[in-house]
Coordinates of C-alpha atoms in Angstrom, one line a residue:
P1 CA 52.4 -15.1 22.5
R2 CA 51.3 -12.8 19.6
I3 CA 49.6 -14.6 16.7
Q4 CA 48.9 -12.8 13.4
F5 CA 47.5 -13.9 10.1
V6 CA 49.6 -12.6 7.3
F7 CA 49.3 -12.6 3.5
G8 CA 51.9 -12.3 0.7
G9 CA 51.2 -10.6 -2.6
G10 CA 50.2 -7.3 -0.9
P11 CA 52.1 -4.0 -0.2
T12 CA 54.3 -5.6 2.5
P13 CA 56.0 -8.8 1.4
I14 CA 56.0 -11.8 3.8
W15 CA 59.8 -11.6 4.4
Q16 CA 59.4 -8.0 5.6
Q17 CA 56.5 -9.0 8.0
V18 CA 58.7 -11.7 9.5
V19 CA 61.6 -9.2 10.1
D20 CA 59.2 -6.6 11.5
A21 CA 58.2 -9.0 14.2
W22 CA 61.8 -9.4 15.4
P23 CA 62.6 -7.1 18.4
S24 CA 65.2 -4.5 17.6
G25 CA 68.7 -5.1 19.0
E26 CA 68.2 -8.8 19.9
P27 CA 70.7 -11.2 18.3
V28 CA 69.6 -14.1 16.2
L29 CA 71.0 -17.4 17.4
N30 CA 69.1 -19.9 15.2
W31 CA 67.6 -19.5 11.8
R32 CA 65.7 -22.5 10.6
V33 CA 63.8 -23.0 7.3
C34 CA 61.8 -26.0 6.1
S35 CA 60.7 -25.9 2.5
P36 CA 60.3 -28.2 -0.5
F37 CA 61.5 -25.4 -2.9
W38 CA 64.2 -22.8 -2.8
P39 CA 65.3 -19.8 -4.9
G40 CA 66.7 -20.6 -8.3
P41 CA 70.5 -21.2 -8.4
D42 CA 71.0 -18.1 -10.6
S43 CA 69.0 -15.7 -8.4
K44 CA 70.9 -12.5 -7.7
T45 CA 68.7 -11.6 -4.7
T46 CA 67.0 -14.1 -2.4
P47 CA 65.0 -14.2 0.8
F48 CA 68.3 -15.2 2.6
E49 CA 69.9 -11.8 1.8
S50 CA 66.7 -9.7 2.2
I51 CA 65.9 -11.1 5.6
A52 CA 69.6 -10.9 6.8
A53 CA 70.0 -7.3 5.6
A54 CA 66.8 -6.2 7.3
L55 CA 67.7 -7.9 10.5
L56 CA 71.0 -6.1 10.6
Q57 CA 69.3 -2.8 10.0
R58 CA 67.2 -3.6 13.2
G59 CA 70.4 -4.0 15.1
A60 CA 70.1 -7.8 15.3
S61 CA 73.5 -9.4 15.3
L62 CA 74.1 -12.4 13.1
E63 CA 77.6 -13.1 14.3
K64 CA 76.6 -16.2 16.3
T65 CA 73.7 -17.3 14.0
E66 CA 73.5 -21.0 13.0
I67 CA 71.3 -21.7 10.0
E68 CA 69.5 -25.0 9.4
L69 CA 67.7 -25.8 6.1
I70 CA 65.4 -28.8 6.0
C71 CA 65.0 -30.1 2.5
M72 CA 63.4 -32.9 0.5
A73 CA 65.3 -36.2 0.4
D74 CA 66.4 -37.7 -2.9
V75 CA 65.7 -41.3 -1.8
P76 CA 64.1 -43.0 1.2
G77 CA 66.2 -44.4 4.0
D78 CA 69.5 -43.7 5.6
N79 CA 71.3 -43.0 2.3
A80 CA 69.2 -39.9 1.6
R81 CA 70.9 -36.7 0.6
P82 CA 69.3 -33.2 0.7
V83 CA 67.8 -31.9 -2.6
F84 CA 69.0 -28.4 -2.7
P85 CA 70.4 -26.0 -5.4
F86 CA 74.1 -25.8 -4.6
P87 CA 75.0 -23.0 -7.1
L88 CA 72.8 -20.8 -4.9
L89 CA 75.3 -21.2 -2.0
R90 CA 78.1 -20.2 -4.3
G91 CA 76.3 -16.9 -5.1
L92 CA 75.5 -16.3 -1.4
R93 CA 79.2 -16.7 -0.5
E94 CA 80.3 -14.4 -3.3
R95 CA 77.9 -11.7 -2.1
Q96 CA 79.2 -12.2 1.5
F97 CA 76.1 -13.6 3.1
P98 CA 76.7 -12.9 6.9
V99 CA 75.7 -16.3 8.2
N100 CA 78.7 -18.8 8.0
R101 CA 77.6 -21.7 10.2
G102 CA 74.9 -24.3 9.8
R103 CA 73.8 -27.3 7.9
I104 CA 71.5 -28.6 5.2
V105 CA 69.6 -31.8 6.1
P106 CA 67.0 -34.0 4.4
A107 CA 63.7 -34.9 6.0
R108 CA 63.0 -38.6 6.5
L109 CA 59.9 -39.1 4.4
E110 CA 59.6 -42.8 3.7
T111 CA 56.0 -44.1 4.2
L112 CA 54.9 -46.1 7.3
D113 CA 54.4 -49.8 7.0
N114 CA 50.6 -49.5 7.2
E115 CA 50.6 -47.0 4.3
V116 CA 52.1 -49.4 1.8
P117 CA 49.8 -51.9 0.1
D118 CA 50.7 -55.6 0.2
R119 CA 53.3 -56.7 -2.3
K120 CA 54.1 -53.1 -3.3
A121 CA 57.5 -51.4 -3.2
E122 CA 58.4 -49.1 -0.4
G123 CA 56.8 -45.7 -0.9
H124 CA 58.2 -42.2 -0.7
R125 CA 56.3 -39.1 0.2
A126 CA 57.1 -35.6 -0.9
L127 CA 58.0 -32.9 1.7
H128 CA 55.2 -30.4 1.9
A129 CA 55.9 -28.5 5.1
K130 CA 56.8 -24.8 4.9
W131 CA 58.0 -22.7 7.8
I132 CA 60.8 -20.4 9.0
V133 CA 61.8 -19.9 12.7
L134 CA 64.1 -17.3 14.1
R135 CA 65.3 -17.8 17.7
G136 CA 67.2 -15.5 20.0
P137 CA 68.0 -15.4 23.7
Q138 CA 64.6 -14.1 24.6
T139 CA 62.4 -14.2 21.5
A140 CA 61.2 -16.6 18.9
V141 CA 59.5 -15.7 15.6
A142 CA 57.9 -18.4 13.5
L143 CA 56.0 -18.2 10.2
L144 CA 53.9 -21.3 9.1
G145 CA 51.9 -21.3 6.0
S146 CA 51.8 -21.8 2.2
A147 CA 54.9 -19.9 1.2
N148 CA 57.9 -21.8 -0.1
F149 CA 61.2 -20.2 0.7
T150 CA 61.5 -18.8 -2.9
N151 CA 61.5 -15.4 -4.4
T152 CA 57.9 -15.6 -5.5
G153 CA 56.9 -17.3 -2.2
F154 CA 58.5 -14.7 0.1
G155 CA 57.8 -11.7 -2.1
I156 CA 61.3 -10.9 -3.4
A157 CA 60.3 -11.1 -7.1
T158 CA 57.9 -8.9 -8.9
G159 CA 54.5 -10.6 -9.1
A160 CA 54.8 -12.5 -5.8
N161 CA 52.4 -15.3 -5.0
I162 CA 49.4 -14.6 -2.8
E163 CA 50.4 -16.7 0.2
A164 CA 48.8 -17.2 3.6
G165 CA 50.5 -17.8 6.9
V166 CA 50.4 -17.6 10.7
L167 CA 53.1 -15.4 12.3
I168 CA 53.9 -16.2 15.9
T169 CA 56.0 -14.1 18.2
C170 CA 56.7 -15.4 21.7
P171 CA 59.3 -16.1 24.3
T172 CA 62.0 -18.6 23.2
A173 CA 61.0 -21.1 26.0
I174 CA 57.5 -21.5 24.5
L175 CA 58.9 -22.9 21.2
P176 CA 61.4 -25.6 22.1
E177 CA 64.1 -26.3 19.5
D178 CA 63.3 -29.8 18.5
V179 CA 59.5 -29.7 18.2
W180 CA 59.8 -27.9 14.9
R181 CA 61.8 -30.6 13.2
P182 CA 60.3 -33.5 11.2
P183 CA 62.2 -36.8 11.4
L184 CA 65.6 -36.2 9.8
V185 CA 68.2 -38.3 8.0
E186 CA 71.2 -37.1 10.1
A187 CA 73.6 -39.2 8.1
G188 CA 72.7 -37.1 5.0
T189 CA 73.6 -33.8 6.6
V190 CA 76.0 -31.5 4.7
D191 CA 77.8 -28.5 6.2
W192 CA 76.6 -25.1 5.2
A193 CA 80.0 -23.5 5.1
T194 CA 82.1 -26.2 3.4
C195 CA 79.8 -28.3 1.2
A196 CA 80.8 -28.7 -2.4
S197 CA 78.7 -29.2 -5.5
N198 CA 78.8 -33.0 -5.4
D199 CA 77.2 -33.0 -1.9
L200 CA 73.9 -31.7 -3.2
F201 CA 71.3 -32.6 -5.8
L202 CA 69.5 -30.0 -7.8
P203 CA 65.7 -30.0 -7.2
L204 CA 63.0 -29.3 -9.6
A205 CA 63.1 -25.5 -9.4
E206 CA 60.0 -23.4 -8.7
P207 CA 60.5 -20.5 -11.1
D208 CA 61.2 -17.1 -9.6
D209 CA 59.6 -15.4 -12.6
P210 CA 55.8 -15.2 -12.3
V211 CA 53.8 -17.4 -14.5
D212 CA 52.2 -15.7 -17.5
W213 CA 48.8 -14.9 -16.1
P214 CA 46.2 -12.2 -16.8
A215 CA 46.5 -10.7 -13.3
H216 CA 44.3 -7.7 -14.4
L217 CA 41.3 -10.1 -14.8
L218 CA 39.7 -11.0 -11.4
R219 CA 36.9 -13.4 -12.5
V220 CA 34.7 -14.6 -15.3
D221 CA 31.1 -15.6 -14.6
L222 CA 28.6 -17.3 -16.9
D223 CA 24.9 -16.4 -16.6
I224 CA 22.2 -18.1 -18.7
D225 CA 18.8 -16.9 -19.7
W226 CA 16.6 -20.0 -19.7
T227 CA 13.6 -18.2 -21.3
N228 CA 14.1 -20.2 -24.4
S229 CA 14.9 -23.6 -22.9
H230 CA 16.0 -25.3 -26.1
A231 CA 18.4 -22.5 -27.2
P232 CA 19.1 -20.2 -24.2
S233 CA 21.3 -17.2 -24.7
G234 CA 23.6 -16.0 -22.0
R235 CA 26.1 -13.4 -20.8
L236 CA 29.8 -13.6 -19.9
L237 CA 30.6 -11.3 -16.9
L238 CA 34.2 -10.2 -16.7
M239 CA 35.6 -8.2 -13.8
F240 CA 38.9 -6.2 -14.3
V241 CA 41.4 -4.5 -12.0
S242 CA 41.8 -0.8 -13.0
Y243 CA 45.4 -0.2 -12.0
Q244 CA 46.6 -3.3 -13.9
F245 CA 44.3 -3.2 -16.9
V246 CA 45.7 -3.9 -20.4
P247 CA 43.9 -4.4 -23.7
T248 CA 42.3 -7.9 -23.6
L249 CA 41.0 -10.4 -26.2
V250 CA 38.5 -13.0 -25.0
L251 CA 38.2 -16.2 -27.1
S252 CA 36.7 -19.7 -26.8
K253 CA 37.9 -23.0 -28.0
G254 CA 36.3 -24.6 -30.9
D255 CA 33.3 -27.0 -30.3
G256 CA 33.9 -30.7 -29.9
T257 CA 37.3 -31.8 -31.1
E258 CA 38.0 -28.5 -33.0
S259 CA 41.1 -26.7 -31.6
A260 CA 40.7 -23.4 -33.4
L261 CA 40.0 -20.3 -31.2
S262 CA 37.1 -18.0 -32.0
E263 CA 36.9 -14.4 -30.8
I264 CA 34.2 -13.5 -28.3
M265 CA 35.1 -9.8 -27.7
R266 CA 38.0 -7.4 -27.6
I267 CA 38.2 -5.0 -24.6
E268 CA 40.5 -2.0 -25.4
V269 CA 39.9 0.3 -22.4
F270 CA 39.0 -0.2 -18.8
P271 CA 35.2 0.0 -18.3
I272 CA 35.1 2.9 -15.8
E273 CA 31.4 3.4 -16.0
T274 CA 30.7 -0.1 -14.8
S275 CA 33.5 -0.2 -12.1
G276 CA 35.5 -2.7 -14.1
A277 CA 32.7 -5.1 -15.1
V278 CA 32.1 -6.1 -18.7
S279 CA 29.0 -7.9 -19.8
I280 CA 29.2 -9.8 -23.1
S281 CA 26.1 -11.3 -24.7
I282 CA 26.6 -14.8 -26.2
N283 CA 24.3 -17.0 -28.3
S284 CA 23.1 -20.5 -27.6
S285 CA 26.0 -22.2 -29.4
M286 CA 28.6 -20.3 -27.4
V287 CA 26.7 -20.9 -24.1
R288 CA 26.9 -24.7 -24.8
R289 CA 30.5 -24.5 -25.8
L290 CA 31.5 -22.6 -22.6
L291 CA 29.4 -24.9 -20.4
V292 CA 31.4 -27.8 -21.5
S293 CA 34.9 -26.2 -21.6
R294 CA 34.3 -24.2 -18.4
A295 CA 37.1 -21.8 -19.5
V296 CA 37.8 -19.0 -21.9
Q297 CA 41.1 -18.2 -23.6
I298 CA 42.6 -14.8 -22.7
R299 CA 45.1 -12.8 -24.7
W300 CA 46.4 -9.6 -23.2
G301 CA 49.1 -6.9 -23.4
E302 CA 51.4 -5.9 -26.3
S303 CA 52.8 -9.4 -26.6
M304 CA 49.3 -11.0 -26.6
K305 CA 50.2 -13.8 -24.2
L306 CA 47.7 -16.6 -24.1
A307 CA 46.2 -18.2 -20.9
E308 CA 43.2 -20.4 -20.2
F309 CA 41.0 -18.7 -17.6
P310 CA 38.3 -20.7 -15.6
I311 CA 34.6 -19.7 -15.7
N312 CA 32.3 -19.7 -12.7
V313 CA 28.8 -20.8 -13.7
L314 CA 26.4 -18.8 -11.5
D315 CA 24.1 -20.8 -9.2
S316 CA 21.1 -19.3 -10.9
A317 CA 22.3 -20.7 -14.2
K318 CA 22.9 -24.3 -13.2
A319 CA 19.4 -25.8 -12.8
G320 CA 18.8 -26.5 -16.5
L321 CA 22.2 -27.7 -17.6
P322 CA 21.6 -31.3 -18.7
S323 CA 18.2 -30.4 -20.1
F324 CA 20.0 -27.9 -22.4
L325 CA 22.4 -30.6 -23.5
V326 CA 19.3 -32.8 -24.3
A327 CA 20.8 -35.7 -22.2
R328 CA 20.4 -36.7 -18.6
P329 CA 22.8 -38.6 -16.4
D330 CA 21.9 -42.2 -15.7
E331 CA 22.0 -43.8 -12.2
Q332 CA 25.5 -45.1 -12.5
Q333 CA 26.8 -41.6 -13.6
L334 CA 25.0 -40.0 -10.7
L335 CA 26.4 -42.5 -8.2
A336 CA 29.9 -41.9 -9.5
Y337 CA 29.3 -38.2 -9.2
F338 CA 28.2 -38.4 -5.6
H339 CA 30.9 -40.9 -4.9
G340 CA 33.5 -38.3 -6.0
R341 CA 34.9 -40.5 -8.9
I342 CA 33.6 -38.0 -11.5
G343 CA 33.3 -34.2 -11.4
E344 CA 30.5 -32.0 -12.7
D345 CA 32.7 -30.8 -15.5
D346 CA 33.5 -34.4 -16.7
L347 CA 29.8 -35.3 -16.4
L348 CA 28.8 -32.4 -18.6
I349 CA 31.4 -33.5 -21.2
L350 CA 29.9 -37.0 -21.2
L351 CA 26.4 -35.7 -21.6
N352 CA 27.5 -33.3 -24.3
N353 CA 29.0 -36.2 -26.3
K354 CA 25.8 -38.2 -25.8
A355 CA 23.7 -35.2 -27.0
K356 CA 25.8 -34.9 -30.1
Q357 CA 25.2 -38.6 -30.9
L358 CA 21.5 -38.0 -30.5
E359 CA 21.6 -35.0 -32.8
Q360 CA 23.6 -36.8 -35.4
G361 CA 21.2 -39.8 -35.4
F362 CA 23.7 -42.3 -33.9
A363 CA 21.4 -43.0 -31.0
S364 CA 17.7 -42.7 -30.4
G365 CA 16.0 -41.0 -27.5
A366 CA 15.6 -44.4 -25.9
D367 CA 18.8 -46.4 -25.6
D368 CA 18.5 -49.4 -28.0
S369 CA 21.4 -51.2 -26.4
P370 CA 20.6 -53.9 -23.8
L371 CA 20.1 -52.5 -20.4
V372 CA 22.8 -53.5 -18.0
D373 CA 21.8 -53.1 -14.3
L374 CA 23.7 -55.3 -11.9
Q375 CA 21.4 -54.7 -8.9
N376 CA 23.7 -55.9 -6.2
Y377 CA 26.6 -53.8 -7.6
L378 CA 24.4 -50.7 -7.9
I379 CA 23.0 -51.0 -4.4
R380 CA 26.5 -51.3 -2.9
E381 CA 27.5 -48.3 -4.9
F382 CA 24.4 -46.5 -3.8
V383 CA 25.1 -47.1 -0.1
E384 CA 28.8 -46.0 -0.5
S385 CA 27.7 -42.8 -2.3
L386 CA 25.3 -41.7 0.5
F387 CA 28.2 -40.1 2.5
G388 CA 29.3 -38.1 -0.5
L389 CA 25.7 -37.1 -1.3
S390 CA 25.2 -35.9 2.3
A391 CA 28.5 -33.9 2.1
T392 CA 27.4 -32.4 -1.2
L393 CA 24.1 -31.3 0.3
R394 CA 25.7 -29.9 3.5
S395 CA 28.1 -27.8 1.4
A396 CA 25.1 -26.3 -0.5
I397 CA 23.3 -25.1 2.7
Y398 CA 25.0 -21.7 2.4
S399 CA 22.3 -20.6 -0.1
H400 CA 18.7 -21.7 -0.7
R401 CA 19.4 -21.5 -4.4
A402 CA 22.4 -23.8 -4.2
L403 CA 20.5 -26.2 -2.0
E404 CA 17.6 -26.2 -4.4
I405 CA 19.9 -27.1 -7.3
T406 CA 21.6 -29.9 -5.3
L407 CA 18.3 -31.3 -4.0
L408 CA 16.1 -30.8 -7.0
G409 CA 18.3 -30.0 -10.1
E410 CA 19.5 -32.3 -12.8
F411 CA 22.6 -33.5 -10.9
S412 CA 20.7 -33.9 -7.7
L413 CA 19.2 -36.3 -5.1
I414 CA 15.8 -36.1 -6.8
A415 CA 17.5 -36.9 -10.2
L416 CA 18.9 -40.1 -8.5
A417 CA 15.5 -41.0 -7.1
D418 CA 13.9 -40.6 -10.6
Q419 CA 16.5 -43.0 -11.9
V420 CA 15.6 -45.5 -9.2
H421 CA 11.9 -45.2 -10.1
I422 CA 12.6 -45.7 -13.8
A423 CA 14.7 -48.8 -13.0
L424 CA 11.8 -50.2 -10.9
K425 CA 9.2 -49.6 -13.7
E426 CA 11.5 -51.2 -16.3
G427 CA 12.0 -54.3 -14.1
R428 CA 15.7 -53.6 -13.5
R429 CA 15.2 -53.0 -9.8
S430 CA 13.4 -55.2 -7.3
P431 CA 10.6 -53.6 -5.3
T432 CA 12.5 -54.2 -2.1
A433 CA 15.7 -52.6 -3.4
A434 CA 13.8 -49.6 -4.7
A435 CA 11.9 -49.1 -1.5
F436 CA 15.2 -49.3 0.5
Q437 CA 16.9 -46.7 -1.8
L438 CA 13.9 -44.2 -1.6
S439 CA 13.8 -44.5 2.2
E440 CA 17.5 -43.9 2.5
L441 CA 17.2 -40.8 0.3
L442 CA 14.5 -39.6 2.6
Q443 CA 16.8 -40.0 5.5
V444 CA 19.5 -37.9 3.8
V445 CA 17.0 -35.1 3.2
V446 CA 15.5 -35.0 6.8
A447 CA 19.1 -35.2 8.3
L448 CA 20.2 -31.9 6.7
P449 CA 21.5 -29.5 9.5
L450 CA 19.6 -26.3 8.4
E451 CA 21.1 -24.0 11.0
S452 CA 21.0 -20.3 9.9
S453 CA 19.3 -17.0 10.6
E454 CA 15.5 -17.1 10.9
D455 CA 14.7 -15.8 7.4
D456 CA 17.3 -18.0 5.7
H457 CA 16.1 -21.0 7.8
K458 CA 12.5 -20.6 6.4
T459 CA 13.7 -20.6 2.8
L460 CA 16.0 -23.6 3.4
V461 CA 13.2 -25.5 5.1
N462 CA 10.9 -24.7 2.2
V463 CA 13.4 -26.3 -0.2
Q464 CA 13.8 -29.3 2.1
N465 CA 10.0 -29.8 2.2
R466 CA 9.7 -29.6 -1.6
A467 CA 12.4 -32.3 -1.9
L468 CA 10.5 -34.5 0.7
E469 CA 7.2 -34.0 -1.2
R470 CA 8.9 -35.0 -4.5
L471 CA 10.4 -38.1 -2.9
L472 CA 7.1 -39.1 -1.3
G473 CA 5.4 -38.4 -4.6
L474 CA 7.8 -40.9 -6.3
V475 CA 7.0 -43.4 -3.6
S476 CA 3.3 -42.9 -4.3
L477 CA 3.8 -43.4 -8.0
A478 CA 5.8 -46.6 -7.3
A479 CA 3.1 -47.8 -5.0
T480 CA 0.7 -48.1 -7.9
M481 CA 2.6 -51.3 -8.6
P482 CA 1.2 -54.0 -6.3
S483 CA 4.6 -55.6 -5.7
F484 CA 6.1 -52.4 -4.5
A485 CA 3.0 -51.6 -2.3
A486 CA 3.4 -55.1 -0.8
V487 CA 7.0 -54.3 0.3
L488 CA 5.7 -51.1 2.0
R489 CA 3.2 -53.2 4.0
D490 CA 5.8 -55.8 5.0
P491 CA 6.1 -55.7 8.9
H492 CA 9.9 -55.9 8.7
F493 CA 10.1 -53.0 6.3
V494 CA 7.6 -51.0 8.4
S495 CA 9.8 -51.5 11.4
Y496 CA 12.9 -50.4 9.5
V497 CA 11.1 -47.2 8.3
R498 CA 9.8 -46.3 11.7
A499 CA 13.3 -46.8 13.2
S500 CA 15.1 -44.7 10.6
L501 CA 12.8 -41.8 9.7
P502 CA 11.1 -39.2 11.9
R503 CA 7.6 -40.2 13.0
E504 CA 5.7 -37.8 10.7
I505 CA 7.7 -38.8 7.6
A506 CA 7.6 -42.5 8.5
A507 CA 3.8 -42.3 8.9
K508 CA 3.4 -40.7 5.5
F509 CA 5.7 -43.3 3.9
I510 CA 3.9 -46.3 5.5
S511 CA 0.4 -44.9 4.7
I512 CA 1.0 -44.7 1.0
P513 CA -0.1 -48.2 0.1
G514 CA -3.5 -47.6 1.7
E515 CA -4.0 -44.7 -0.8
H516 CA -3.9 -47.2 -3.6
Q517 CA -5.8 -50.1 -2.0
S518 CA -9.1 -49.4 -3.6
S519 CA -7.6 -49.3 -7.1
F520 CA -5.8 -52.6 -6.4
E521 CA -9.1 -54.2 -5.3
E522 CA -10.9 -52.9 -8.4
A523 CA -8.1 -54.2 -10.7
A524 CA -8.3 -57.6 -9.0
Y525 CA -12.1 -57.7 -9.4
D526 CA -11.8 -56.8 -13.1
T527 CA -9.3 -59.6 -13.6
A528 CA -11.5 -62.1 -11.8
T529 CA -14.6 -61.1 -13.8

């Protein structure tokens, strides 16, 4: 078998790459397609005709070809009918599409019994599979990937999608006929050649026309200069494509609830001297606005179409984000973040709103409302979030800067440990619970799989050691409280630490109460005298 990775949106459309894989002169016996979406019913040219015409040019006879289209089902169960744009078939017949035999059949997609919660109605999953298979006497060609069988998916229309797929060419015997089919509702089959409009249901169409999008703009990055920590300035870095460039207007949304757009910069000509890169200086107010919205508004071309374009915040710019907003996430917000229930963007919006309240005098620096800290609930949340925290750290190992931010930044493991220490000092966390949390966080840090080149490994280990020192430092601060130090000396807790942490780290952890023993004795003597 020959296996290729193919992409759409380039100089050779996906449909052409499929045809090019077919051997010249070999007839096509079966043509099967599985797709949730199809060309629009009013399309004048479709992947059906483009593929058929190109196969005929290669001498591939379609006289005995049978076509099978696997579609979404309109309802679960045996009464399902295929969701397919019938007017499309009328157009194919009028244009004398050369394949005259076949069927259209719905995929059976009702959920399994163990996927439906108790006392809930029967579920229905959407078809998501996308593939095309051509089979002949000797050869089979199959494309599996992200492309729907639409004009934009297969590259018939201008502005085709960038799709990815695996193209397989092999002997027919290697790809048995039935292994490609999902479970089907055979009773819902309609005949390709004779079906009428009342046999089929129109699907939600995927538009053949490309979505209005500034394709000439590759990316927008935000860099921040933290020299002035209270009012840092920044730069927007835009990268354009030369052969598609059109005059572009960059705007931002209004701050807070304001909906008005404000102009950042107008770029009239392609920046040849910087190879397509444009750097725009922005003030502190704009930095804050873009940090919260994470997008700019782009107008381009003669018609000045409008689209929202996402911003990438550079790793080097992330470390001080909550400090800049004058608000820090609390323990519950950090647990929700590591648990995956809230994203960084949403967390920034919450902190930005809190910062505005502080600035407007609606809240003081210390929260005046009663502290709510349901310890059992939070500890359970903490344990459940450890997996997400570990996954977040593992995903940051690609860069020592990314790992530093994730371990030591404001939305980090250390930020969570700080909140545990604060809860302990304020009496909202028992010494045993706090000791357990800090030891578990130590375990997460020491378990990081820092596998990389020698130089990178040294820098990553350096970041890891800094995080361990910070954690042990927090343990040492907490151990100034006699009740916390007593937990660290408890034989059962000592056994737990020795069993769960590497020997060196466990020894440091267990020895911390001894560092404060003399101060405890002095305090006890002063109290007695």
